[in-house]
Amino acid sequence: MNEITAITPQLKDKTRCNIFIDGRFYCGLTLETTIKYRLKAGQTVDPVFLSEIQLESEKNTALDKALTHLCATRKTEKQIRDFLSKKGYLPAVVEFVLEKMRGYNFLNDSEYAESYVEAQGAKKGERLIRMELKAKGVSEEEIDGALENLNEETQEDAARKILEKYMRGKNADKETLSKAFRYLMSKGFTYETAKSALSELADLDGE
């Protein structure tokens, strides 16, 4: 058995509180559940019991929060998992929600990656898009599949437009072009694509 050492309200959600066991954060619970089971600081409790009452009482609450979070913009599984974990939900509750959302096809990392590549391909290079998708929890296999739709012509066009915007009001001297090249690389474009964009700029200036 362990001791509940503190029960504190959550700052961002007044309907929930944080449960601390033996001085460490254990989980988040709704105030309704806390009151229903008469939980209080100083009480001896079995952590398994806390997990059980949270799992039963908060499945639907967690699902509602996840769906609301999803409404703003599409999310990956990792983003939903991180969101619910930060809310204090136990892994069992989080997995329940993820399974439900997969069943409704509200979560599909492969489709998310394809949409992301389509939206970002005209503004960023392949390397940066890959890095951002990886940070969002999309698997390498799903990223590879999505990037197959990113053709070389699209990337070259994107690099040209970004370069044109960068060079406005600047002289095309060696130092500025070197900075422009590094700028394109920082946007995730390959060496070849960045070099091609700069070559086209030089050709236009030479006409």
Tab-separated table of C-alpha atoms in Angstrom:
chain	number	residue	atom	x	y	z
A	1	MET	CA	0.000	0.000	0.000
A	2	ASN	CA	1.061	3.579	-0.642
A	3	GLU	CA	0.071	6.975	0.700
A	4	ILE	CA	-1.642	9.816	-1.146
A	5	THR	CA	0.595	12.718	-0.159
A	6	ALA	CA	-1.187	15.481	-2.093
A	7	ILE	CA	-4.185	16.218	-4.304
A	8	THR	CA	-3.793	19.457	-6.252
A	9	PRO	CA	-6.029	21.143	-8.879
A	10	GLN	CA	-4.754	21.227	-12.448
A	11	LEU	CA	-3.986	24.779	-13.542
A	12	LYS	CA	-5.277	24.392	-17.091
A	13	ASP	CA	-8.342	22.269	-16.306
A	14	LYS	CA	-10.313	23.101	-13.177
A	15	THR	CA	-12.405	19.913	-13.552
A	16	ARG	CA	-9.336	17.744	-12.912
A	17	CYS	CA	-6.773	17.274	-10.176
A	18	ASN	CA	-3.343	15.693	-9.828
A	19	ILE	CA	-2.814	12.756	-7.484
A	20	PHE	CA	0.577	12.392	-5.789
A	21	ILE	CA	1.629	9.111	-4.191
A	22	ASP	CA	4.610	9.005	-1.838
A	23	GLY	CA	5.591	12.496	-2.937
A	24	ARG	CA	5.513	11.807	-6.680
A	25	PHE	CA	2.914	12.557	-9.327
A	26	TYR	CA	0.954	9.410	-10.109
A	27	CYS	CA	-2.007	10.358	-12.280
A	28	GLY	CA	-4.708	12.888	-13.034
A	29	LEU	CA	-8.351	12.315	-12.066
A	30	THR	CA	-11.593	14.187	-12.543
A	31	LEU	CA	-12.823	15.970	-9.419
A	32	GLU	CA	-16.014	13.936	-9.735
A	33	THR	CA	-14.068	10.678	-9.404
A	34	THR	CA	-11.964	12.038	-6.545
A	35	ILE	CA	-15.072	13.018	-4.604
A	36	LYS	CA	-16.946	9.826	-5.477
A	37	TYR	CA	-14.212	7.650	-3.986
A	38	ARG	CA	-13.488	10.107	-1.142
A	39	LEU	CA	-9.797	10.337	-1.930
A	40	LYS	CA	-7.762	12.651	0.312
A	41	ALA	CA	-4.182	13.425	1.292
A	42	GLY	CA	-2.830	11.113	3.993
A	43	GLN	CA	-5.000	8.226	2.836
A	44	THR	CA	-3.423	4.825	2.271
A	45	VAL	CA	-4.302	3.473	-1.145
A	46	ASP	CA	-3.408	0.701	-3.559
A	47	PRO	CA	-2.024	2.213	-6.824
A	48	VAL	CA	-3.718	-0.585	-8.761
A	49	PHE	CA	-7.054	0.595	-7.359
A	50	LEU	CA	-6.347	4.148	-8.552
A	51	SER	CA	-5.493	2.850	-12.009
A	52	GLU	CA	-8.724	0.870	-12.149
A	53	ILE	CA	-11.008	3.733	-11.168
A	54	GLN	CA	-9.267	6.103	-13.560
A	55	LEU	CA	-9.532	3.627	-16.418
A	56	GLU	CA	-13.250	3.103	-15.875
A	57	SER	CA	-14.249	6.693	-15.145
A	58	GLU	CA	-12.090	8.543	-17.650
A	59	LYS	CA	-12.224	6.589	-20.898
A	60	ASN	CA	-15.000	8.716	-22.372
A	61	THR	CA	-13.619	11.934	-20.890
A	62	ALA	CA	-10.230	11.272	-22.468
A	63	LEU	CA	-11.830	10.382	-25.797
A	64	ASP	CA	-13.837	13.625	-25.795
A	65	LYS	CA	-10.710	15.676	-25.061
A	66	ALA	CA	-8.752	13.907	-27.794
A	67	LEU	CA	-11.500	14.476	-30.363
A	68	THR	CA	-11.742	18.161	-29.395
A	69	HIS	CA	-7.958	18.472	-29.707
A	70	LEU	CA	-8.143	16.791	-33.108
A	71	CYS	CA	-10.793	19.209	-34.399
A	72	ALA	CA	-8.365	22.138	-34.673
A	73	THR	CA	-5.938	20.374	-37.018
A	74	ARG	CA	-5.208	16.798	-37.932
A	75	LYS	CA	-2.856	15.022	-35.523
A	76	THR	CA	-0.548	12.011	-35.465
A	77	GLU	CA	-0.847	9.204	-32.935
A	78	LYS	CA	2.181	10.537	-31.063
A	79	GLN	CA	0.661	13.996	-30.781
A	80	ILE	CA	-2.570	12.605	-29.331
A	81	ARG	CA	-0.628	10.305	-26.996
A	82	ASP	CA	1.535	13.198	-25.771
A	83	PHE	CA	-1.522	15.441	-25.342
A	84	LEU	CA	-3.373	12.907	-23.180
A	85	SER	CA	-0.263	11.959	-21.202
A	86	LYS	CA	0.296	15.617	-20.300
A	87	LYS	CA	-3.304	15.720	-19.093
A	88	GLY	CA	-2.367	13.011	-16.611
A	89	TYR	CA	-4.140	10.036	-18.153
A	90	LEU	CA	-2.645	6.632	-17.496
A	91	PRO	CA	-1.247	4.587	-20.411
A	92	ALA	CA	-4.256	2.227	-20.367
A	93	VAL	CA	-6.645	5.147	-20.877
A	94	VAL	CA	-4.445	6.615	-23.607
A	95	GLU	CA	-4.300	3.313	-25.469
A	96	PHE	CA	-8.073	2.934	-25.193
A	97	VAL	CA	-8.551	6.349	-26.805
A	98	LEU	CA	-6.003	5.676	-29.561
A	99	GLU	CA	-7.660	2.358	-30.400
A	100	LYS	CA	-11.087	4.019	-30.607
A	101	MET	CA	-9.781	6.816	-32.812
A	102	ARG	CA	-8.042	4.373	-35.126
A	103	GLY	CA	-11.314	2.481	-35.415
A	104	TYR	CA	-13.108	5.686	-36.440
A	105	ASN	CA	-10.212	6.400	-38.849
A	106	PHE	CA	-9.608	9.693	-37.060
A	107	LEU	CA	-5.961	8.690	-36.714
A	108	ASN	CA	-3.962	7.560	-39.719
A	109	ASP	CA	-0.294	8.522	-39.732
A	110	SER	CA	0.168	7.422	-43.334
A	111	GLU	CA	-2.608	9.733	-44.564
A	112	TYR	CA	-1.337	12.481	-42.267
A	113	ALA	CA	2.134	12.237	-43.795
A	114	GLU	CA	0.750	12.374	-47.336
A	115	SER	CA	-1.316	15.476	-46.543
A	116	TYR	CA	1.661	17.103	-44.804
A	117	VAL	CA	3.963	16.500	-47.767
A	118	GLU	CA	1.352	17.886	-50.162
A	119	ALA	CA	0.910	21.028	-48.058
A	120	GLN	CA	4.582	21.643	-47.229
A	121	GLY	CA	6.255	20.472	-50.442
A	122	ALA	CA	5.881	23.889	-52.056
A	123	LYS	CA	7.511	25.640	-49.090
A	124	LYS	CA	10.170	23.307	-47.696
A	125	GLY	CA	12.770	20.812	-48.826
A	126	GLU	CA	12.531	17.054	-48.460
A	127	ARG	CA	15.065	16.823	-45.628
A	128	LEU	CA	13.209	19.339	-43.449
A	129	ILE	CA	9.830	17.735	-44.153
A	130	ARG	CA	11.254	14.347	-43.187
A	131	MET	CA	12.680	15.744	-39.947
A	132	GLU	CA	9.396	17.433	-39.007
A	133	LEU	CA	7.320	14.314	-39.699
A	134	LYS	CA	9.729	12.219	-37.660
A	135	ALA	CA	9.364	14.653	-34.752
A	136	LYS	CA	5.584	14.207	-35.007
A	137	GLY	CA	6.026	10.474	-34.525
A	138	VAL	CA	5.485	9.275	-38.094
A	139	SER	CA	7.435	6.115	-38.918
A	140	GLU	CA	10.269	6.082	-41.449
A	141	GLU	CA	8.283	3.718	-43.662
A	142	GLU	CA	5.253	6.044	-43.705
A	143	ILE	CA	7.482	9.067	-44.342
A	144	ASP	CA	9.187	7.302	-47.251
A	145	GLY	CA	5.811	6.440	-48.748
A	146	ALA	CA	4.559	10.014	-48.463
A	147	LEU	CA	7.749	11.528	-49.907
A	148	GLU	CA	7.374	9.409	-53.027
A	149	ASN	CA	4.714	11.925	-54.052
A	150	LEU	CA	7.193	14.792	-53.761
A	151	ASN	CA	8.619	15.113	-57.243
A	152	GLU	CA	11.832	16.857	-58.218
A	153	GLU	CA	10.052	19.509	-60.300
A	154	THR	CA	7.953	20.593	-57.320
A	155	GLN	CA	11.044	20.895	-55.135
A	156	GLU	CA	12.966	22.881	-57.747
A	157	ASP	CA	10.046	25.264	-58.178
A	158	ALA	CA	9.794	25.716	-54.414
A	159	ALA	CA	13.517	26.397	-54.108
A	160	ARG	CA	13.356	29.001	-56.903
A	161	LYS	CA	10.490	30.866	-55.258
A	162	ILE	CA	12.161	30.860	-51.856
A	163	LEU	CA	15.428	32.039	-53.407
A	164	GLU	CA	13.695	34.843	-55.321
A	165	LYS	CA	12.074	36.077	-52.128
A	166	TYR	CA	15.364	35.854	-50.225
A	167	MET	CA	17.281	37.792	-52.876
A	168	ARG	CA	14.844	40.708	-53.182
A	169	GLY	CA	16.739	43.952	-52.645
A	170	LYS	CA	20.086	42.161	-52.378
A	171	ASN	CA	23.078	42.215	-54.681
A	172	ALA	CA	23.984	38.879	-56.241
A	173	ASP	CA	27.591	39.007	-55.035
A	174	LYS	CA	29.570	35.951	-53.971
A	175	GLU	CA	28.980	36.400	-50.225
A	176	THR	CA	25.220	36.930	-50.609
A	177	LEU	CA	24.879	33.929	-52.912
A	178	SER	CA	26.792	31.826	-50.414
A	179	LYS	CA	24.355	32.886	-47.688
A	180	ALA	CA	21.445	32.193	-50.035
A	181	PHE	CA	22.748	28.690	-50.626
A	182	ARG	CA	23.004	28.021	-46.895
A	183	TYR	CA	19.500	29.418	-46.459
A	184	LEU	CA	18.095	26.962	-49.005
A	185	MET	CA	19.911	24.122	-47.293
A	186	SER	CA	18.412	25.184	-43.953
A	187	LYS	CA	14.984	24.904	-45.571
A	188	GLY	CA	15.704	21.236	-46.184
A	189	PHE	CA	16.539	21.256	-49.889
A	190	THR	CA	19.160	18.892	-51.205
A	191	TYR	CA	22.554	20.140	-52.333
A	192	GLU	CA	21.597	19.515	-55.970
A	193	THR	CA	18.282	21.383	-55.745
A	194	ALA	CA	19.835	24.376	-53.984
A	195	LYS	CA	22.699	24.505	-56.482
A	196	SER	CA	20.284	24.292	-59.410
A	197	ALA	CA	18.210	27.201	-58.090
A	198	LEU	CA	21.330	29.352	-57.701
A	199	SER	CA	22.534	28.438	-61.185
A	200	GLU	CA	19.224	29.507	-62.692
A	201	LEU	CA	19.445	32.793	-60.808
A	202	ALA	CA	22.956	33.383	-62.173
A	203	ASP	CA	21.757	32.594	-65.723
A	204	LEU	CA	18.912	35.088	-65.407
A	205	ASP	CA	21.251	37.771	-64.077
A	206	GLY	CA	23.610	37.134	-66.973
A	207	GLU	CA	20.960	37.633	-69.640
